Amino acid sequence: MDTKTKATLTLDGKSYDLPVHAPTLGPNVLDIRKLYADAGVFTYDPGFTSTASCESSITFIDGDKGELLHRGYSIDELAEHSHFLEVCYLLLYGELPTAAQLSDFEGRVTRHTMVHEQMHYFFRGFRRDSHPMATLVGVVGAMSAFYHDSLDINDPWQREVAAIRMIAKLPTIAAMAFKYSVGQPFVYPKNSLDYAGNFLHMCFAIPAEDYVVNPILSKALDRIMMLHADHEQNASTSTVRLAGSSGANPFACIAAGIACLWGPAHGGANQACLEMLREIGTVDRIPEFIARAKNKDDPFRLMGFGHRVYKNFDPRAKVMKESADEVLGLLGIENNPTLQVAKEMERIALEDDYFVSKKLYPNVDFYSGIILDAMGFPTSMFTPIFALSRTVGWISQWKEMIADKDQKIGRPRQLYVGEKHRKYVDVRHR
Ligand code: SDX
């Protein structure tokens, strides 16, 4: 950590020096770790809008420029030249792999795609109409009941095996959740297929006929997975880090991340966005919804719009929009009404002072659902796909935290505004 200068806080006539750390990219940070011990005060930052929770070298976001780097490589370049498992390697190990390293890594992931046969029984306990995210949270958490040889977080080998197992098995479990919800038999992974193709196969193949992976859809899905792989200290990643800081096993930590991602303000926005676009239905109804989004008395928000960090275009949304045009064009459905509504809504919103002044732009969730819908996924599968893609990011951040010599259990304090101490009163006298 590069400490160049210091800041001075003056409180009740006393001065306190706070070290200022300089990052390789982004804003300087004030180190307040000793503030309470020295000055007896807390900082207050609901939602952590100005708080760095950790030191990390995995992903960097410049919200003003609309820039996203994974280990220094821009998401635009990775989306154009790389593929999901190569990005997984980059996030996990910090460097782009050689051909031999990539082949070995892909081989290890491929050989872990099956789940313990007994896990099939878990699904029987859920209602058929359960949301696949409910199933995913439950079954991923239950992995800690099966894979006892990769629970010890202090054993680097076990951490590595747990990472490979989760990257490999999340698609299998997500596909099983989908198959269960539609009453079709589970489809085993096929090692001859690539990562995205295997997921399409496990979701859409049926025993009654041969299934051939559509390369257009497989390539588009692989790109969607890349765009969702990691994103700095977002809510679900922070959840994984906080769960991991207690020493919980990796499967439990990822299950916690999946639970957090489900919220419509976070990973659940892709499902909510497509449902919103469908509710709007036609371009002429857009002004009605824009007005609702601007109305302080209406809780409605434009799903897929806005971001805590991006105050410019989300670079992932730009790639996703191009991909939507390409995929729907190749499928011959470029006149898809939902895509037309999305494009017109983006155009109108970006000319409206409310959105311009608040720097609200389309985010990663605005166009992703349109592509997933065109692939045949129901909206309920959109967030599970986000979850299986983000698993590598959660795992990479979790591994970085475990290896951080400064890491300790996360335990924020509070601004207490409740009752002062008062005596108990017997019920007869209340
Ligand atoms: C993801 O953090 C990450 O990196 C997340 C993510 C990742 O990869 O992990 O990028 C994935 O979660 C993307 C975001 C998906 N969520 C949505 O699309 C839901 C709709 N968007 C919002 O709910 C909102 O924009 C958030 C939650 C994304 C960000 O909220 P913030 O940073 O807390 O901002 P805010 O709620 O304080 O909003 C600032 C202002 C407010 O108005 P004022 O109170 O200042 O008058 O902008 C308004 C908000 O009302 N606003 C919106 C809006 N988003 C913010 N108004 C209408 N529609 C919206 N979508």
CSV table of C-alpha atoms and ligand atoms in Angstrom, one decimal:
chain,number,residue,atom,x,y,z
A,1,MET,CA,0.0,0.0,0.0
A,2,ASP,CA,1.5,3.3,-1.2
A,3,THR,CA,1.1,5.9,1.6
A,4,LYS,CA,2.2,9.3,0.2
A,5,THR,CA,0.6,11.9,2.3
A,6,LYS,CA,-1.7,12.4,5.2
A,7,ALA,CA,-4.9,14.3,6.0
A,8,THR,CA,-5.6,16.1,9.2
A,9,LEU,CA,-8.9,15.8,11.0
A,10,THR,CA,-9.6,18.5,13.7
A,11,LEU,CA,-12.2,17.5,16.3
A,12,ASP,CA,-13.0,19.3,19.5
A,13,GLY,CA,-9.8,21.3,19.2
A,14,LYS,CA,-7.6,18.1,18.7
A,15,SER,CA,-6.0,17.1,15.4
A,16,TYR,CA,-5.7,13.6,14.1
A,17,ASP,CA,-3.5,12.5,11.2
A,18,LEU,CA,-5.1,10.1,8.7
A,19,PRO,CA,-2.7,8.4,6.3
A,20,VAL,CA,-3.7,8.9,2.6
A,21,HIS,CA,-3.0,5.9,0.4
A,22,ALA,CA,-2.5,6.3,-3.4
A,23,PRO,CA,-4.0,3.5,-5.6
A,24,THR,CA,-2.6,2.6,-9.0
A,25,LEU,CA,-5.9,3.8,-10.5
A,26,GLY,CA,-8.8,5.7,-9.0
A,27,PRO,CA,-9.2,8.1,-6.1
A,28,ASN,CA,-6.9,8.3,-3.1
A,29,VAL,CA,-8.2,6.7,0.1
A,30,LEU,CA,-8.2,8.0,3.7
A,31,ASP,CA,-7.1,5.3,6.1
A,32,ILE,CA,-9.5,5.6,9.1
A,33,ARG,CA,-8.6,2.2,10.7
A,34,LYS,CA,-7.3,3.9,13.9
A,35,LEU,CA,-9.9,6.7,13.9
A,36,TYR,CA,-12.2,5.2,16.6
A,37,ALA,CA,-9.2,4.2,18.8
A,38,ASP,CA,-7.6,7.6,18.5
A,39,ALA,CA,-10.6,10.0,18.3
A,40,GLY,CA,-13.5,8.0,19.7
A,41,VAL,CA,-15.7,8.6,16.6
A,42,PHE,CA,-17.1,6.5,13.8
A,43,THR,CA,-17.5,7.5,10.2
A,44,TYR,CA,-21.1,7.3,8.8
A,45,ASP,CA,-21.6,6.1,5.2
A,46,PRO,CA,-24.9,4.2,4.6
A,47,GLY,CA,-24.7,2.2,1.4
A,48,PHE,CA,-20.9,2.7,1.5
A,49,THR,CA,-21.0,5.4,-1.2
A,50,SER,CA,-17.6,6.7,-0.2
A,51,THR,CA,-16.0,3.7,1.5
A,52,ALA,CA,-13.3,1.4,0.3
A,53,SER,CA,-13.9,-1.9,2.0
A,54,CYS,CA,-10.7,-3.6,0.9
A,55,GLU,CA,-7.5,-3.5,-1.2
A,56,SER,CA,-8.0,-5.3,-4.5
A,57,SER,CA,-6.1,-5.9,-7.8
A,58,ILE,CA,-8.8,-7.8,-9.6
A,59,THR,CA,-11.2,-5.3,-11.2
A,60,PHE,CA,-11.2,-1.5,-11.7
A,61,ILE,CA,-14.2,0.7,-12.6
A,62,ASP,CA,-13.9,4.3,-13.7
A,63,GLY,CA,-17.6,5.5,-13.4
A,64,ASP,CA,-16.9,8.8,-15.0
A,65,LYS,CA,-15.2,7.4,-18.0
A,66,GLY,CA,-17.4,4.3,-18.2
A,67,GLU,CA,-14.3,2.1,-18.1
A,68,LEU,CA,-14.1,-1.5,-16.7
A,69,LEU,CA,-10.8,-3.3,-16.4
A,70,HIS,CA,-10.2,-6.9,-15.3
A,71,ARG,CA,-6.5,-7.2,-14.2
A,72,GLY,CA,-5.9,-4.2,-16.4
A,73,TYR,CA,-7.5,-5.5,-19.6
A,74,SER,CA,-10.6,-3.5,-20.7
A,75,ILE,CA,-13.9,-5.3,-20.9
A,76,ASP,CA,-14.3,-4.1,-24.5
A,77,GLU,CA,-11.1,-5.9,-25.6
A,78,LEU,CA,-11.9,-9.0,-23.6
A,79,ALA,CA,-15.5,-9.2,-25.0
A,80,GLU,CA,-14.1,-8.9,-28.5
A,81,HIS,CA,-11.0,-11.2,-28.3
A,82,SER,CA,-11.4,-13.5,-25.3
A,83,HIS,CA,-13.9,-16.1,-24.0
A,84,PHE,CA,-15.5,-16.8,-20.6
A,85,LEU,CA,-13.1,-19.5,-19.3
A,86,GLU,CA,-10.1,-17.4,-20.4
A,87,VAL,CA,-11.5,-14.5,-18.4
A,88,CYS,CA,-12.1,-16.9,-15.5
A,89,TYR,CA,-8.4,-17.8,-15.6
A,90,LEU,CA,-7.4,-14.1,-15.8
A,91,LEU,CA,-9.6,-13.2,-12.8
A,92,LEU,CA,-8.5,-16.1,-10.7
A,93,TYR,CA,-4.7,-16.0,-11.4
A,94,GLY,CA,-4.1,-12.4,-12.5
A,95,GLU,CA,-2.6,-13.1,-15.9
A,96,LEU,CA,-3.9,-14.2,-19.4
A,97,PRO,CA,-3.0,-17.9,-19.7
A,98,THR,CA,-0.6,-19.5,-22.2
A,99,ALA,CA,-2.2,-22.0,-24.5
A,100,ALA,CA,-1.0,-24.8,-22.3
A,101,GLN,CA,-2.3,-23.2,-19.1
A,102,LEU,CA,-5.7,-22.5,-20.7
A,103,SER,CA,-6.0,-26.0,-22.0
A,104,ASP,CA,-5.2,-27.4,-18.5
A,105,PHE,CA,-7.6,-25.0,-16.8
A,106,GLU,CA,-10.5,-25.8,-19.3
A,107,GLY,CA,-9.8,-29.5,-18.8
A,108,ARG,CA,-10.0,-29.2,-15.0
A,109,VAL,CA,-13.3,-27.2,-15.2
A,110,THR,CA,-14.8,-29.6,-17.7
A,111,ARG,CA,-14.0,-32.6,-15.5
A,112,HIS,CA,-15.9,-31.1,-12.6
A,113,THR,CA,-19.2,-30.2,-14.4
A,114,MET,CA,-21.2,-33.2,-12.9
A,115,VAL,CA,-22.7,-32.9,-9.5
A,116,HIS,CA,-23.0,-35.7,-6.9
A,117,GLU,CA,-25.8,-37.9,-8.0
A,118,GLN,CA,-27.5,-37.6,-4.7
A,119,MET,CA,-28.0,-33.8,-5.2
A,120,HIS,CA,-30.7,-34.6,-7.6
A,121,TYR,CA,-32.9,-35.5,-4.7
A,122,PHE,CA,-32.6,-31.9,-3.3
A,123,PHE,CA,-34.7,-30.6,-6.2
A,124,ARG,CA,-37.6,-32.9,-5.3
A,125,GLY,CA,-38.1,-30.9,-2.1
A,126,PHE,CA,-38.9,-27.7,-4.0
A,127,ARG,CA,-42.3,-26.9,-5.6
A,128,ARG,CA,-42.1,-27.0,-9.4
A,129,ASP,CA,-43.1,-23.3,-9.5
A,130,SER,CA,-40.2,-22.3,-7.2
A,131,HIS,CA,-38.1,-19.4,-8.7
A,132,PRO,CA,-34.8,-21.0,-9.9
A,133,MET,CA,-32.9,-18.5,-7.7
A,134,ALA,CA,-34.5,-20.0,-4.6
A,135,THR,CA,-33.4,-23.5,-5.8
A,136,LEU,CA,-29.9,-22.1,-6.6
A,137,VAL,CA,-29.4,-20.6,-3.2
A,138,GLY,CA,-30.5,-23.8,-1.6
A,139,VAL,CA,-28.6,-26.3,-3.7
A,140,VAL,CA,-25.3,-24.3,-3.8
A,141,GLY,CA,-25.4,-23.9,0.0
A,142,ALA,CA,-25.9,-27.7,0.2
A,143,MET,CA,-22.7,-28.3,-1.8
A,144,SER,CA,-21.0,-27.9,1.6
A,145,ALA,CA,-22.8,-31.0,2.7
A,146,PHE,CA,-21.2,-33.0,-0.2
A,147,TYR,CA,-17.8,-31.7,-1.0
A,148,HIS,CA,-16.1,-32.2,2.4
A,149,ASP,CA,-12.6,-32.3,0.8
A,150,SER,CA,-12.8,-28.6,-0.3
A,151,LEU,CA,-14.1,-26.9,2.8
A,152,ASP,CA,-10.9,-26.0,4.7
A,153,ILE,CA,-10.3,-22.3,3.7
A,154,ASN,CA,-6.8,-22.5,5.2
A,155,ASP,CA,-5.7,-25.1,2.7
A,156,PRO,CA,-4.7,-23.5,-0.6
A,157,TRP,CA,-5.3,-26.8,-2.5
A,158,GLN,CA,-8.8,-27.0,-1.1
A,159,ARG,CA,-9.5,-23.4,-1.9
A,160,GLU,CA,-8.4,-24.1,-5.5
A,161,VAL,CA,-10.6,-27.2,-5.8
A,162,ALA,CA,-13.6,-25.4,-4.4
A,163,ALA,CA,-13.1,-22.6,-7.0
A,164,ILE,CA,-12.9,-25.0,-9.9
A,165,ARG,CA,-15.9,-27.0,-8.6
A,166,MET,CA,-18.1,-23.9,-8.3
A,167,ILE,CA,-17.2,-22.5,-11.7
A,168,ALA,CA,-17.8,-25.9,-13.2
A,169,LYS,CA,-21.0,-26.9,-11.3
A,170,LEU,CA,-23.0,-23.7,-11.2
A,171,PRO,CA,-24.2,-24.0,-14.8
A,172,THR,CA,-25.2,-27.7,-14.1
A,173,ILE,CA,-27.2,-26.7,-11.0
A,174,ALA,CA,-28.8,-23.7,-12.7
A,175,ALA,CA,-29.8,-25.9,-15.7
A,176,MET,CA,-31.2,-28.5,-13.3
A,177,ALA,CA,-33.2,-25.7,-11.6
A,178,PHE,CA,-34.6,-24.7,-15.0
A,179,LYS,CA,-35.4,-28.3,-16.0
A,180,TYR,CA,-37.1,-29.0,-12.7
A,181,SER,CA,-39.2,-25.8,-13.1
A,182,VAL,CA,-40.5,-27.0,-16.5
A,183,GLY,CA,-41.0,-30.7,-15.5
A,184,GLN,CA,-38.4,-32.0,-17.9
A,185,PRO,CA,-35.6,-34.6,-16.9
A,186,PHE,CA,-32.2,-33.3,-16.0
A,187,VAL,CA,-29.6,-33.3,-18.8
A,188,TYR,CA,-26.1,-34.4,-17.8
A,189,PRO,CA,-23.2,-32.1,-18.9
A,190,LYS,CA,-21.3,-33.2,-22.1
A,191,ASN,CA,-17.6,-32.7,-21.9
A,192,SER,CA,-17.3,-32.4,-25.7
A,193,LEU,CA,-19.1,-29.0,-25.6
A,194,ASP,CA,-17.6,-25.7,-24.5
A,195,TYR,CA,-18.8,-23.9,-21.4
A,196,ALA,CA,-21.7,-21.9,-22.9
A,197,GLY,CA,-22.7,-24.6,-25.3
A,198,ASN,CA,-22.9,-27.1,-22.5
A,199,PHE,CA,-25.2,-24.8,-20.5
A,200,LEU,CA,-27.5,-24.4,-23.6
A,201,HIS,CA,-27.4,-28.2,-24.0
A,202,MET,CA,-28.3,-28.9,-20.4
A,203,CYS,CA,-31.1,-26.4,-20.5
A,204,PHE,CA,-32.7,-27.1,-23.9
A,205,ALA,CA,-31.8,-30.7,-24.9
A,206,ILE,CA,-34.5,-33.4,-24.3
A,207,PRO,CA,-34.2,-37.2,-24.4
A,208,ALA,CA,-36.7,-37.5,-27.3
A,209,GLU,CA,-34.4,-35.9,-29.9
A,210,ASP,CA,-30.9,-34.8,-30.7
A,211,TYR,CA,-29.9,-31.3,-29.7
A,212,VAL,CA,-27.4,-29.3,-31.7
A,213,VAL,CA,-25.9,-26.2,-30.1
A,214,ASN,CA,-26.5,-23.0,-32.2
A,215,PRO,CA,-23.0,-21.4,-32.5
A,216,ILE,CA,-24.6,-17.9,-32.7
A,217,LEU,CA,-26.4,-18.4,-29.4
A,218,SER,CA,-23.4,-20.1,-27.8
A,219,LYS,CA,-21.0,-17.3,-28.7
A,220,ALA,CA,-23.6,-14.6,-27.5
A,221,LEU,CA,-24.1,-16.5,-24.2
A,222,ASP,CA,-20.4,-16.8,-23.7
A,223,ARG,CA,-20.1,-13.0,-24.2
A,224,ILE,CA,-22.9,-12.3,-21.7
A,225,MET,CA,-21.1,-14.5,-19.2
A,226,MET,CA,-17.9,-12.5,-19.8
A,227,LEU,CA,-19.7,-9.2,-19.3
A,228,HIS,CA,-21.1,-10.4,-15.9
A,229,ALA,CA,-17.9,-12.1,-14.6
A,230,ASP,CA,-16.8,-9.6,-12.0
A,231,HIS,CA,-17.5,-6.0,-11.0
A,232,GLU,CA,-15.4,-4.8,-8.1
A,233,GLN,CA,-17.1,-4.5,-4.6
A,234,ASN,CA,-20.8,-4.6,-5.7
A,235,ALA,CA,-23.4,-5.7,-3.2
A,236,SER,CA,-23.2,-9.5,-3.8
A,237,THR,CA,-19.4,-9.5,-3.9
A,238,SER,CA,-19.3,-7.5,-0.6
A,239,THR,CA,-21.7,-10.1,0.8
A,240,VAL,CA,-19.4,-12.9,-0.2
A,241,ARG,CA,-16.4,-11.1,1.3
A,242,LEU,CA,-18.3,-10.4,4.5
A,243,ALA,CA,-19.5,-14.1,4.8
A,244,GLY,CA,-15.9,-15.2,4.0
A,245,SER,CA,-14.5,-13.0,6.7
A,246,SER,CA,-16.1,-15.1,9.4
A,247,GLY,CA,-14.3,-18.2,8.0
A,248,ALA,CA,-17.5,-19.7,6.5
A,249,ASN,CA,-16.8,-22.4,3.8
A,250,PRO,CA,-16.7,-21.2,0.2
A,251,PHE,CA,-20.0,-22.9,-0.8
A,252,ALA,CA,-21.8,-21.1,2.0
A,253,CYS,CA,-20.2,-17.8,0.9
A,254,ILE,CA,-21.3,-18.1,-2.7
A,255,ALA,CA,-24.8,-19.1,-1.6
A,256,ALA,CA,-24.9,-15.8,0.3
A,257,GLY,CA,-23.8,-13.9,-2.8
A,258,ILE,CA,-26.5,-15.6,-4.9
A,259,ALA,CA,-29.1,-14.5,-2.3
A,260,CYS,CA,-27.9,-10.9,-2.4
A,261,LEU,CA,-27.7,-10.8,-6.2
A,262,TRP,CA,-31.4,-11.8,-6.4
A,263,GLY,CA,-32.7,-8.4,-5.4
A,264,PRO,CA,-34.2,-6.2,-8.2
A,265,ALA,CA,-31.9,-3.4,-7.4
A,266,HIS,CA,-28.9,-5.7,-8.3
A,267,GLY,CA,-28.9,-8.9,-10.3
A,268,GLY,CA,-32.7,-9.2,-10.3
A,269,ALA,CA,-32.9,-6.1,-12.5
A,270,ASN,CA,-32.4,-8.1,-15.7
A,271,GLN,CA,-35.6,-10.0,-15.1
A,272,ALA,CA,-37.4,-6.9,-13.9
A,273,CYS,CA,-36.2,-4.9,-16.9
A,274,LEU,CA,-37.6,-7.3,-19.5
A,275,GLU,CA,-40.9,-7.6,-17.6
A,276,MET,CA,-41.0,-3.8,-17.6
A,277,LEU,CA,-40.3,-3.6,-21.3
A,278,ARG,CA,-43.0,-6.1,-22.0
A,279,GLU,CA,-45.5,-4.2,-19.8
A,280,ILE,CA,-44.7,-1.0,-21.8
A,281,GLY,CA,-45.3,-3.1,-24.9
A,282,THR,CA,-45.3,-0.4,-27.5
A,283,VAL,CA,-43.2,2.7,-28.1
A,284,ASP,CA,-46.2,5.1,-27.6
A,285,ARG,CA,-46.5,4.0,-24.0
A,286,ILE,CA,-42.9,5.0,-23.1
A,287,PRO,CA,-43.6,8.6,-22.0
A,288,GLU,CA,-46.1,7.2,-19.4
A,289,PHE,CA,-43.4,5.1,-17.8
A,290,ILE,CA,-40.7,7.8,-18.1
A,291,ALA,CA,-43.1,10.1,-16.2
A,292,ARG,CA,-43.6,7.5,-13.5
A,293,ALA,CA,-39.8,7.0,-13.1
A,294,LYS,CA,-39.5,10.7,-12.5
A,295,ASN,CA,-42.4,10.9,-10.1
A,296,LYS,CA,-41.0,11.1,-6.5
A,297,ASP,CA,-44.3,9.7,-5.2
A,298,ASP,CA,-44.1,6.7,-7.4
A,299,PRO,CA,-41.7,3.9,-6.3
A,300,PHE,CA,-41.3,2.8,-10.0
A,301,ARG,CA,-37.8,3.0,-11.4
A,302,LEU,CA,-36.6,2.3,-14.9
A,303,MET,CA,-35.1,-1.1,-14.5
A,304,GLY,CA,-31.8,-1.5,-16.2
A,305,PHE,CA,-31.1,2.2,-15.7
A,306,GLY,CA,-28.7,3.9,-13.3
A,307,HIS,CA,-25.7,2.6,-11.4
A,308,ARG,CA,-24.0,3.4,-8.1
A,309,VAL,CA,-20.6,3.8,-9.9
A,310,TYR,CA,-21.2,4.5,-13.6
A,311,LYS,CA,-22.1,8.1,-14.1
A,312,ASN,CA,-21.6,7.6,-17.8
A,313,PHE,CA,-22.4,4.6,-20.1
A,314,ASP,CA,-21.9,1.2,-18.5
A,315,PRO,CA,-19.3,-0.2,-21.0
A,316,ARG,CA,-21.0,-3.6,-20.6
A,317,ALA,CA,-24.4,-2.2,-21.8
A,318,LYS,CA,-22.7,-0.9,-24.9
A,319,VAL,CA,-21.4,-4.3,-25.8
A,320,MET,CA,-24.7,-5.9,-24.8
A,321,LYS,CA,-26.6,-3.5,-27.1
A,322,GLU,CA,-24.3,-4.4,-30.0
A,323,SER,CA,-24.8,-8.1,-29.2
A,324,ALA,CA,-28.5,-7.8,-29.1
A,325,ASP,CA,-28.6,-6.2,-32.6
A,326,GLU,CA,-26.2,-8.9,-33.9
A,327,VAL,CA,-28.0,-11.9,-32.3
A,328,LEU,CA,-31.5,-10.9,-33.1
A,329,GLY,CA,-30.4,-9.9,-36.7
A,330,LEU,CA,-28.8,-13.3,-37.2
A,331,LEU,CA,-32.0,-15.0,-35.8
A,332,GLY,CA,-34.1,-12.9,-38.2
A,333,ILE,CA,-36.0,-11.2,-35.4
A,334,GLU,CA,-34.4,-7.7,-35.5
A,335,ASN,CA,-37.8,-6.2,-35.5
A,336,ASN,CA,-38.4,-7.7,-32.0
A,337,PRO,CA,-40.9,-5.2,-30.4
A,338,THR,CA,-39.1,-5.4,-27.0
A,339,LEU,CA,-35.8,-4.4,-28.6
A,340,GLN,CA,-37.5,-1.5,-30.4
A,341,VAL,CA,-39.1,-0.3,-27.1
A,342,ALA,CA,-35.7,-0.6,-25.3
A,343,LYS,CA,-33.9,1.4,-28.0
A,344,GLU,CA,-36.6,4.1,-28.0
A,345,MET,CA,-36.7,4.3,-24.2
A,346,GLU,CA,-32.9,4.7,-24.1
A,347,ARG,CA,-33.1,7.5,-26.7
A,348,ILE,CA,-35.9,9.3,-24.9
A,349,ALA,CA,-34.4,9.0,-21.5
A,350,LEU,CA,-30.9,10.2,-22.6
A,351,GLU,CA,-32.5,13.4,-23.9
A,352,ASP,CA,-34.5,13.9,-20.7
A,353,ASP,CA,-33.0,16.3,-18.2
A,354,TYR,CA,-34.1,14.1,-15.2
A,355,PHE,CA,-31.9,11.3,-16.4
A,356,VAL,CA,-29.1,13.5,-17.8
A,357,SER,CA,-28.8,15.6,-14.6
A,358,LYS,CA,-28.8,12.4,-12.4
A,359,LYS,CA,-26.3,10.7,-14.8
A,360,LEU,CA,-28.6,7.7,-15.3
A,361,TYR,CA,-27.6,5.5,-18.2
A,362,PRO,CA,-28.5,2.0,-19.3
A,363,ASN,CA,-26.6,-0.6,-17.2
A,364,VAL,CA,-25.6,-4.2,-17.9
A,365,ASP,CA,-29.2,-5.4,-17.3
A,366,PHE,CA,-30.9,-3.2,-19.8
A,367,TYR,CA,-30.3,-5.2,-22.9
A,368,SER,CA,-29.2,-8.6,-21.6
A,369,GLY,CA,-32.7,-9.9,-21.0
A,370,ILE,CA,-33.6,-9.2,-24.7
A,371,ILE,CA,-30.9,-11.6,-25.8
A,372,LEU,CA,-31.6,-14.2,-23.2
A,373,ASP,CA,-35.3,-14.1,-24.2
A,374,ALA,CA,-34.4,-14.5,-27.9
A,375,MET,CA,-32.4,-17.6,-26.8
A,376,GLY,CA,-35.5,-19.1,-25.3
A,377,PHE,CA,-34.8,-18.6,-21.6
A,378,PRO,CA,-37.8,-17.6,-19.4
A,379,THR,CA,-37.2,-14.3,-17.4
A,380,SER,CA,-36.9,-16.4,-14.2
A,381,MET,CA,-33.6,-17.8,-15.6
A,382,PHE,CA,-32.0,-14.4,-16.2
A,383,THR,CA,-30.7,-13.9,-12.7
A,384,PRO,CA,-29.4,-17.5,-12.4
A,385,ILE,CA,-27.4,-16.9,-15.5
A,386,PHE,CA,-26.0,-13.7,-14.0
A,387,ALA,CA,-25.2,-15.7,-10.8
A,388,LEU,CA,-23.4,-18.5,-12.7
A,389,SER,CA,-21.4,-15.9,-14.6
A,390,ARG,CA,-20.5,-13.9,-11.5
A,391,THR,CA,-19.4,-17.0,-9.5
A,392,VAL,CA,-15.8,-16.6,-10.8
A,393,GLY,CA,-15.8,-13.0,-9.7
A,394,TRP,CA,-17.1,-13.9,-6.2
A,395,ILE,CA,-14.6,-16.7,-5.9
A,396,SER,CA,-11.7,-14.6,-7.1
A,397,GLN,CA,-12.5,-11.8,-4.6
A,398,TRP,CA,-13.0,-14.4,-1.9
A,399,LYS,CA,-9.6,-16.0,-2.6
A,400,GLU,CA,-8.0,-12.5,-2.6
A,401,MET,CA,-9.6,-11.7,0.8
A,402,ILE,CA,-8.5,-15.0,2.4
A,403,ALA,CA,-4.9,-14.4,1.2
A,404,ASP,CA,-4.9,-10.7,2.5
A,405,LYS,CA,-2.7,-10.6,5.6
A,406,ASP,CA,-4.7,-7.5,6.8
A,407,GLN,CA,-8.1,-9.2,6.5
A,408,LYS,CA,-10.2,-9.6,9.7
A,409,ILE,CA,-13.9,-10.4,10.3
A,410,GLY,CA,-16.1,-7.6,8.9
A,411,ARG,CA,-18.0,-5.9,11.7
A,412,PRO,CA,-19.3,-2.4,11.0
A,413,ARG,CA,-20.6,-0.1,13.8
A,414,GLN,CA,-23.6,2.2,13.7
A,415,LEU,CA,-25.1,5.6,14.5
A,416,TYR,CA,-27.4,4.6,17.4
A,417,VAL,CA,-30.6,6.7,17.6
A,418,GLY,CA,-32.6,4.4,19.8
A,419,GLU,CA,-33.7,4.6,23.5
A,420,LYS,CA,-31.2,5.4,26.2
A,421,HIS,CA,-30.9,3.0,29.1
A,422,ARG,CA,-34.3,2.5,31.0
A,423,LYS,CA,-35.6,0.2,33.8
A,424,TYR,CA,-37.8,-2.8,33.1
A,425,VAL,CA,-41.5,-2.3,34.1
A,426,ASP,CA,-43.6,-5.2,35.1
A,427,VAL,CA,-46.6,-5.9,32.9
A,428,ARG,CA,-49.0,-5.0,35.7
A,429,HIS,CA,-47.7,-1.5,35.7
A,430,ARG,CA,-47.5,-0.7,32.0
B,1,SDX,C1,-26.3,-4.2,-11.1
B,1,SDX,O1,-22.8,-2.3,-8.0
B,1,SDX,C2,-22.6,-3.0,-9.1
B,1,SDX,O2,-21.6,-3.0,-9.7
B,1,SDX,C3,-23.9,-3.7,-9.6
B,1,SDX,C4,-23.8,-4.4,-11.0
B,1,SDX,C5,-22.8,-5.5,-11.0
B,1,SDX,O3,-22.3,-5.9,-12.1
B,1,SDX,O4,-22.6,-6.1,-9.9
B,1,SDX,O5,-23.4,-3.4,-12.0
B,1,SDX,C6,-25.1,-5.0,-11.4
B,1,SDX,O6,-26.8,-4.3,-10.0
B,1,SDX,C7,-26.7,-3.1,-12.0
B,1,SDX,C8,-27.9,-2.2,-11.5
B,1,SDX,C9,-29.2,-3.0,-11.7
B,1,SDX,N1,-30.3,-2.3,-11.0
B,1,SDX,C10,-31.2,-1.6,-11.7
B,1,SDX,O7,-31.2,-1.5,-13.0
B,1,SDX,C11,-32.4,-1.1,-10.9
B,1,SDX,C12,-32.7,0.3,-11.3
B,1,SDX,N2,-31.6,1.2,-10.8
B,1,SDX,C13,-31.7,1.7,-9.5
B,1,SDX,O8,-32.5,1.2,-8.6
B,1,SDX,C14,-30.4,2.5,-9.1
B,1,SDX,O9,-29.9,3.2,-10.2
B,1,SDX,C15,-29.3,1.6,-8.5
B,1,SDX,C16,-29.7,0.8,-7.4
B,1,SDX,C17,-28.7,0.8,-9.6
B,1,SDX,C18,-28.2,2.6,-8.0
B,1,SDX,O10,-28.8,3.3,-7.0
B,1,SDX,P1,-28.0,4.4,-6.1
B,1,SDX,O11,-26.5,4.5,-6.5
B,1,SDX,O12,-28.2,4.1,-4.6
B,1,SDX,O13,-28.6,5.7,-6.6
B,1,SDX,P2,-29.8,6.4,-5.9
B,1,SDX,O14,-30.9,5.3,-5.7
B,1,SDX,O15,-29.4,7.2,-4.8
B,1,SDX,O16,-30.3,7.3,-7.1
B,1,SDX,C19,-29.8,8.6,-7.4
B,1,SDX,C20,-31.0,9.3,-7.9
B,1,SDX,C21,-32.2,9.2,-7.0
B,1,SDX,O17,-33.0,10.4,-7.2
B,1,SDX,P3,-32.9,11.6,-6.1
B,1,SDX,O18,-33.3,10.9,-4.7
B,1,SDX,O19,-31.4,12.0,-6.1
B,1,SDX,O20,-33.9,12.6,-6.5
B,1,SDX,O21,-31.4,8.8,-9.2
B,1,SDX,C22,-32.7,8.3,-9.1
B,1,SDX,C23,-33.0,8.1,-7.7
B,1,SDX,O22,-34.4,8.2,-7.5
B,1,SDX,N3,-32.6,7.0,-9.8
B,1,SDX,C24,-33.6,6.6,-10.7
B,1,SDX,C25,-33.1,5.3,-11.2
B,1,SDX,N4,-31.9,5.0,-10.6
B,1,SDX,C26,-31.7,6.1,-9.7
B,1,SDX,N5,-34.7,7.1,-11.1
B,1,SDX,C27,-35.4,6.4,-12.0
B,1,SDX,N6,-35.1,5.2,-12.5
B,1,SDX,C28,-33.9,4.6,-12.1
B,1,SDX,N7,-33.5,3.5,-12.6
